[in-house]
Tab-separated table of C-alpha atoms in Angstrom:
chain	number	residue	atom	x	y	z
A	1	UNK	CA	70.738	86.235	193.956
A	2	UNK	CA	73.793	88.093	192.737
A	3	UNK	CA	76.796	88.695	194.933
A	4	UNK	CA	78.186	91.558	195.598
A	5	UNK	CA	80.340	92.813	192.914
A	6	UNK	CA	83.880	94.502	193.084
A	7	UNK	CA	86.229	95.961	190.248
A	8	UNK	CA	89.081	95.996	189.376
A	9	UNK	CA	90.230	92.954	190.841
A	10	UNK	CA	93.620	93.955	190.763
A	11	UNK	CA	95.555	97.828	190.636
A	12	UNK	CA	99.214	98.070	190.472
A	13	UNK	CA	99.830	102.181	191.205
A	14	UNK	CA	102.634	104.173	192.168
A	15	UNK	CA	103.041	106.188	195.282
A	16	UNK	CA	101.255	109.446	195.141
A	17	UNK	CA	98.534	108.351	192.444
A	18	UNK	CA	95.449	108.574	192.946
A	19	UNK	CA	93.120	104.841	192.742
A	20	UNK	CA	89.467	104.291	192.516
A	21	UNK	CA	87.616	101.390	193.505
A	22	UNK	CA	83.691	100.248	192.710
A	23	UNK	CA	81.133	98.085	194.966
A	24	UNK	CA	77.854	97.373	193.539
A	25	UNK	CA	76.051	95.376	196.432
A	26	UNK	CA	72.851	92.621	196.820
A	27	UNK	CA	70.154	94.023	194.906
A	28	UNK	CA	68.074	96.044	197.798
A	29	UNK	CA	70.474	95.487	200.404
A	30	UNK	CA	70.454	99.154	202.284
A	31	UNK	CA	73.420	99.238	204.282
A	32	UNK	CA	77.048	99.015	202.409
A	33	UNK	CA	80.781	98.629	204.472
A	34	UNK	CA	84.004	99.033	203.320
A	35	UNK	CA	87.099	97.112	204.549
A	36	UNK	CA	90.823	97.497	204.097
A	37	UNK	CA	92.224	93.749	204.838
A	38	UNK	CA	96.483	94.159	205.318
A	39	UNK	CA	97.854	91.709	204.604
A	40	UNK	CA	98.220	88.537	207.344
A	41	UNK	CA	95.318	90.444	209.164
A	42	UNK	CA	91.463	90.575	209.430
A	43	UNK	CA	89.397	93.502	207.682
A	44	UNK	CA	89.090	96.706	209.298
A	45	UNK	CA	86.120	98.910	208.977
A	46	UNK	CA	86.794	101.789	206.576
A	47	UNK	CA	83.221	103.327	206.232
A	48	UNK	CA	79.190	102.461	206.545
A	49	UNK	CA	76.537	103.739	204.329
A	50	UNK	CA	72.963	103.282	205.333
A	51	UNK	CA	71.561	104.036	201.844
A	52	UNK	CA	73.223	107.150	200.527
A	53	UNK	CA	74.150	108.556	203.997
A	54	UNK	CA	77.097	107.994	206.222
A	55	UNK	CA	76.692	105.964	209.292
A	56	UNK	CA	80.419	105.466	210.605
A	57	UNK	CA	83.499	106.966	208.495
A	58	UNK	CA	85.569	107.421	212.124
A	59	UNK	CA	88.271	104.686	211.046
A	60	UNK	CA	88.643	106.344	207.132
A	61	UNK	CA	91.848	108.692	207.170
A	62	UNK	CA	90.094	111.229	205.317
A	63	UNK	CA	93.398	113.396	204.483
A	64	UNK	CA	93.571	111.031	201.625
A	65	UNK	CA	90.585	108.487	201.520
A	66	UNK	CA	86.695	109.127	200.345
A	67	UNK	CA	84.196	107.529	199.666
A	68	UNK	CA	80.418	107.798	198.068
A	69	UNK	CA	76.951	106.171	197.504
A	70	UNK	CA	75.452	109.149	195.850
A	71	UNK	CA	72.069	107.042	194.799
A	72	UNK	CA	72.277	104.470	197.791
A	73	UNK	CA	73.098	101.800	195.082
A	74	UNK	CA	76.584	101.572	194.110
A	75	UNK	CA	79.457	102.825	196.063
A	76	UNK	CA	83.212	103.812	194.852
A	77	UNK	CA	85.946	104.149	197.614
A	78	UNK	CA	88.872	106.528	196.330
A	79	UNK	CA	92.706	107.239	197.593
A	80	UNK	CA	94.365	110.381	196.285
A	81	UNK	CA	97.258	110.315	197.164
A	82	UNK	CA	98.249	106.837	198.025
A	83	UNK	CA	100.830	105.870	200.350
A	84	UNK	CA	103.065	102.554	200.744
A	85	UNK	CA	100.861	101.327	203.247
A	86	UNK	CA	97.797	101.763	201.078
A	87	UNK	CA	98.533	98.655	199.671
A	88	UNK	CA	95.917	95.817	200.870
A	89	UNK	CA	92.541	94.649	200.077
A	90	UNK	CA	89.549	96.495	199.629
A	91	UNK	CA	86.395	94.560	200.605
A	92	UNK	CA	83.220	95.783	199.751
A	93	UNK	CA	80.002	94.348	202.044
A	94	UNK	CA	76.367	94.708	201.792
A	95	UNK	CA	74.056	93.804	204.430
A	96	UNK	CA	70.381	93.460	204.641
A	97	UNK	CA	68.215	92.117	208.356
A	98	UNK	CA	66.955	88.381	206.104
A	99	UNK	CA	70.488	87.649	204.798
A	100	UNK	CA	72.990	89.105	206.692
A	101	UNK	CA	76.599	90.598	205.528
A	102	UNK	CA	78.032	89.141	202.043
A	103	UNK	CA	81.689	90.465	200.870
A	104	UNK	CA	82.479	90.990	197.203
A	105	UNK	CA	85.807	89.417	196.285
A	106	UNK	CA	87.789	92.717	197.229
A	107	UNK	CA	89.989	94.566	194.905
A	108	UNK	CA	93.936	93.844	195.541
A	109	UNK	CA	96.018	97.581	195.819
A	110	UNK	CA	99.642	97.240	195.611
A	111	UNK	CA	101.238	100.479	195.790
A	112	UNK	CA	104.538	100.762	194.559
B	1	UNK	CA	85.236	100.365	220.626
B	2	UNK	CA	85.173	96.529	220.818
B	3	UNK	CA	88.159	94.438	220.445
B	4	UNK	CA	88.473	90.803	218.761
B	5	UNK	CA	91.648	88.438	219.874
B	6	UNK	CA	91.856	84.925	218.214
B	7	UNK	CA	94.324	81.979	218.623
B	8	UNK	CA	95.968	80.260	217.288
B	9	UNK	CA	97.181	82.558	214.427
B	10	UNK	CA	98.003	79.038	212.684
B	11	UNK	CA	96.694	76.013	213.286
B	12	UNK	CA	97.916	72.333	211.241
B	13	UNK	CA	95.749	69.142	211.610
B	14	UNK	CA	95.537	65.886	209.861
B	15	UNK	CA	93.172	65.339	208.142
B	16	UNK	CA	89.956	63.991	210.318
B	17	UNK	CA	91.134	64.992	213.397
B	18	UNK	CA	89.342	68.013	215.220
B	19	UNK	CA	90.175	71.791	214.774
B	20	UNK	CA	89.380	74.519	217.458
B	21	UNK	CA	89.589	78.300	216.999
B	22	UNK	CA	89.132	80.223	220.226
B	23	UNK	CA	88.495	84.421	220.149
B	24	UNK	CA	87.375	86.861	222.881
B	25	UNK	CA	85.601	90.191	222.578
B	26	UNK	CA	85.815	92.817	224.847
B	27	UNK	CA	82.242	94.578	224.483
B	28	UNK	CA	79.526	93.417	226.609
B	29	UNK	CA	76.898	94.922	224.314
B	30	UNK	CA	78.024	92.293	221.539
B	31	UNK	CA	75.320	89.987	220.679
B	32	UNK	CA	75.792	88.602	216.995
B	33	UNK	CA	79.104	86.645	216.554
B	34	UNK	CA	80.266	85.210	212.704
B	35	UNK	CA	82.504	82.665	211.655
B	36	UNK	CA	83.634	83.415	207.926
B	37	UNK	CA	86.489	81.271	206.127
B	38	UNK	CA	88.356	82.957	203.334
B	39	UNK	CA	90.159	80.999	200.552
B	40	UNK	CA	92.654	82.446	198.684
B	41	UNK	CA	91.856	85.443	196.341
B	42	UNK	CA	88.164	85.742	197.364
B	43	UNK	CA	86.516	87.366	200.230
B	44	UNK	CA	85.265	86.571	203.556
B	45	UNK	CA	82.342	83.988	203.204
B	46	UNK	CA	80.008	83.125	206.524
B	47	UNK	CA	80.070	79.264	207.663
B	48	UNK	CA	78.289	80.175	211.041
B	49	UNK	CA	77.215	82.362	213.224
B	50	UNK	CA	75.665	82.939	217.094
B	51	UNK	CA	73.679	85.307	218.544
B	52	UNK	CA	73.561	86.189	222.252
B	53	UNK	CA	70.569	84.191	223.424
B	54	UNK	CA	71.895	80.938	222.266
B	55	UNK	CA	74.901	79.402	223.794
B	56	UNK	CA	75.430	76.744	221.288
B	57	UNK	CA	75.009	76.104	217.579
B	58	UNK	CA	75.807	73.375	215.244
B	59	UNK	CA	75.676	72.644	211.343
B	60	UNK	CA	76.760	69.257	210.313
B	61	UNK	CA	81.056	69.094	210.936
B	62	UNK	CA	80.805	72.869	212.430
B	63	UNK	CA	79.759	73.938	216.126
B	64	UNK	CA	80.334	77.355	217.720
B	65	UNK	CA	79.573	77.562	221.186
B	66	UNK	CA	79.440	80.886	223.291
B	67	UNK	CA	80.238	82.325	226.736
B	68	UNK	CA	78.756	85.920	227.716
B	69	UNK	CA	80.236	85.976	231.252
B	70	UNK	CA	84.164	85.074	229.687
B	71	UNK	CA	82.815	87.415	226.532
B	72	UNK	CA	85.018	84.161	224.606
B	73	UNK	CA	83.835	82.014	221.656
B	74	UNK	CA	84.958	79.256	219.512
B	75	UNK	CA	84.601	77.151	216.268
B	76	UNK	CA	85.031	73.328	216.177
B	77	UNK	CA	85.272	71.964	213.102
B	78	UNK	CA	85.342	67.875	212.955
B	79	UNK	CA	86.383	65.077	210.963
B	80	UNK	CA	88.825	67.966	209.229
B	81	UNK	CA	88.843	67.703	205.235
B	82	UNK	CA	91.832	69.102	203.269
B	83	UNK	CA	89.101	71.299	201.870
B	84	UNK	CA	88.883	73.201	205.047
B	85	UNK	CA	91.877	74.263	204.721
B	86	UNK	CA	91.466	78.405	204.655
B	87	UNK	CA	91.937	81.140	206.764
B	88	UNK	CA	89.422	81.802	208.973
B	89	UNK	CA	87.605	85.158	210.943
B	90	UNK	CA	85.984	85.367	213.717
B	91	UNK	CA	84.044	88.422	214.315
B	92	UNK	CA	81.827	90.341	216.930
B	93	UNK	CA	78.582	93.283	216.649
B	94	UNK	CA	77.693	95.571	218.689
B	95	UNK	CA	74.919	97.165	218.785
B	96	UNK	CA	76.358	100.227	220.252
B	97	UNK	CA	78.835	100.444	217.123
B	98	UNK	CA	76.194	101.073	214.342
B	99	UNK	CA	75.862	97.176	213.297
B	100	UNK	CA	79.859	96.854	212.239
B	101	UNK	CA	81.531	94.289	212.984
B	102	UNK	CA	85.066	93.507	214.337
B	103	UNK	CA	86.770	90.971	212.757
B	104	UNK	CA	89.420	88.984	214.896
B	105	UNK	CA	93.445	88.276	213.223
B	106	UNK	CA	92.784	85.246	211.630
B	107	UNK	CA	93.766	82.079	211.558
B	108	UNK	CA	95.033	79.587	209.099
B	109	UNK	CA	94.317	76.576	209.044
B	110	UNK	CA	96.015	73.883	207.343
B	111	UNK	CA	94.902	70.329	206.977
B	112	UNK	CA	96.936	67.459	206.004
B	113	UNK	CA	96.087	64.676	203.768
């Protein structure tokens, strides 16, 4: 099967821009995480989407970070405005109960 | 919410000798713990993993073994390959936390040739 498929691979943006990221998981896989992953550190839990509905978005600093899964396919993760410490790697995750969780390749943010 | 600690942060072998990653959770309603190993400029990819009701598991050169009462676990990794040289997760799910998981610090392992 597919992975789980992330673009771009790589933004360069200044501070205050607004960024845009896409996840398009497992074919059928219901339940879709994203991770921010600073540097040196192990992925944090930005957001879960069980289909197109929110499960967990308490660790997402919503002032400036959204997200959506408007058909309970694909997913895009957004930052308006971005900050310094914005910059890290967005992992994208899909999940179903036969396979269990399988990352995408992330999408490196350095904000400048 | 649950918390994941893992040592060492780095870890440097020669090659064939044994490598040991220890973490500890802090939730007792954890009962699914993954290993993942992440290579440079790609993401997070499982190696092993443990639920609750077993207290051992092994696949060819990699073990995990588990202890509910010290809520620790580790990875053993044997006869160490240069190719195993990554950093690698540990993480922990609870089942009281929606089915995320908690991903230890990391550590990275280096192996010599």
């Amino acid at each position: 099967e597919a992975g789980v498929a992330q673009s771009p691979r790589y933004k360069i943006i200044e501070k205050r821009q607004s960024v845009a990221f896409w996840c398009n998981p497992i074919s059928g896989h219901a339940t879709l995480y994203w991770y921010q992953q600073i540097l040196g550190q192990g992925p944090k839990l930005l957001i879960q989407f069980q289909n197109n509905g929110v499960v967990d978005d308490s660790q997402l600093p919503k002032d400036r970070f959204s997200a959506e899964r408007l058909k309970g396919v694909d997913s895009t993760l957004k930052i308006q405005p971005a900050k310094l410490e914005d910059s890290a790697v967005y992992l994208c995750a899909s999940r179903s109960t036969a396979s269990g969780y399988t990352f995408g390749s992330g999408t490196r943010l350095t904000v400048v | 919410g649950e918390n994941v600690e893992q040592h060492p942060s780095t870890l440097s072998v020669q090659e064939g000798d044994s490598a040991v990653i220890k973490c500890t959770y802090s939730d007792s309603a954890s009962n699914y713990f993954p290993w993942y190993k992440q290579e440079l400029g790609k993401g997070p990819q499982l190696i092993i993993d443990i639920r609750s009701n077993v207290g051992e598991k092994k696949d060819q050169r990699i073990a995990v073994t588990l202890n509910k009462t010290a809520k620790h676990f580790s990875l053993h990794i044997t006869e160490t390959q240069p190719e195993d040289s990554a950093v690698y997760f540990c993480a922990a799910r609870s089942n009281n936390a929606g089915n995320m998981l908690t991903f230890g610090g990391g550590t990275r392992l280096m192996v010599k040739p």
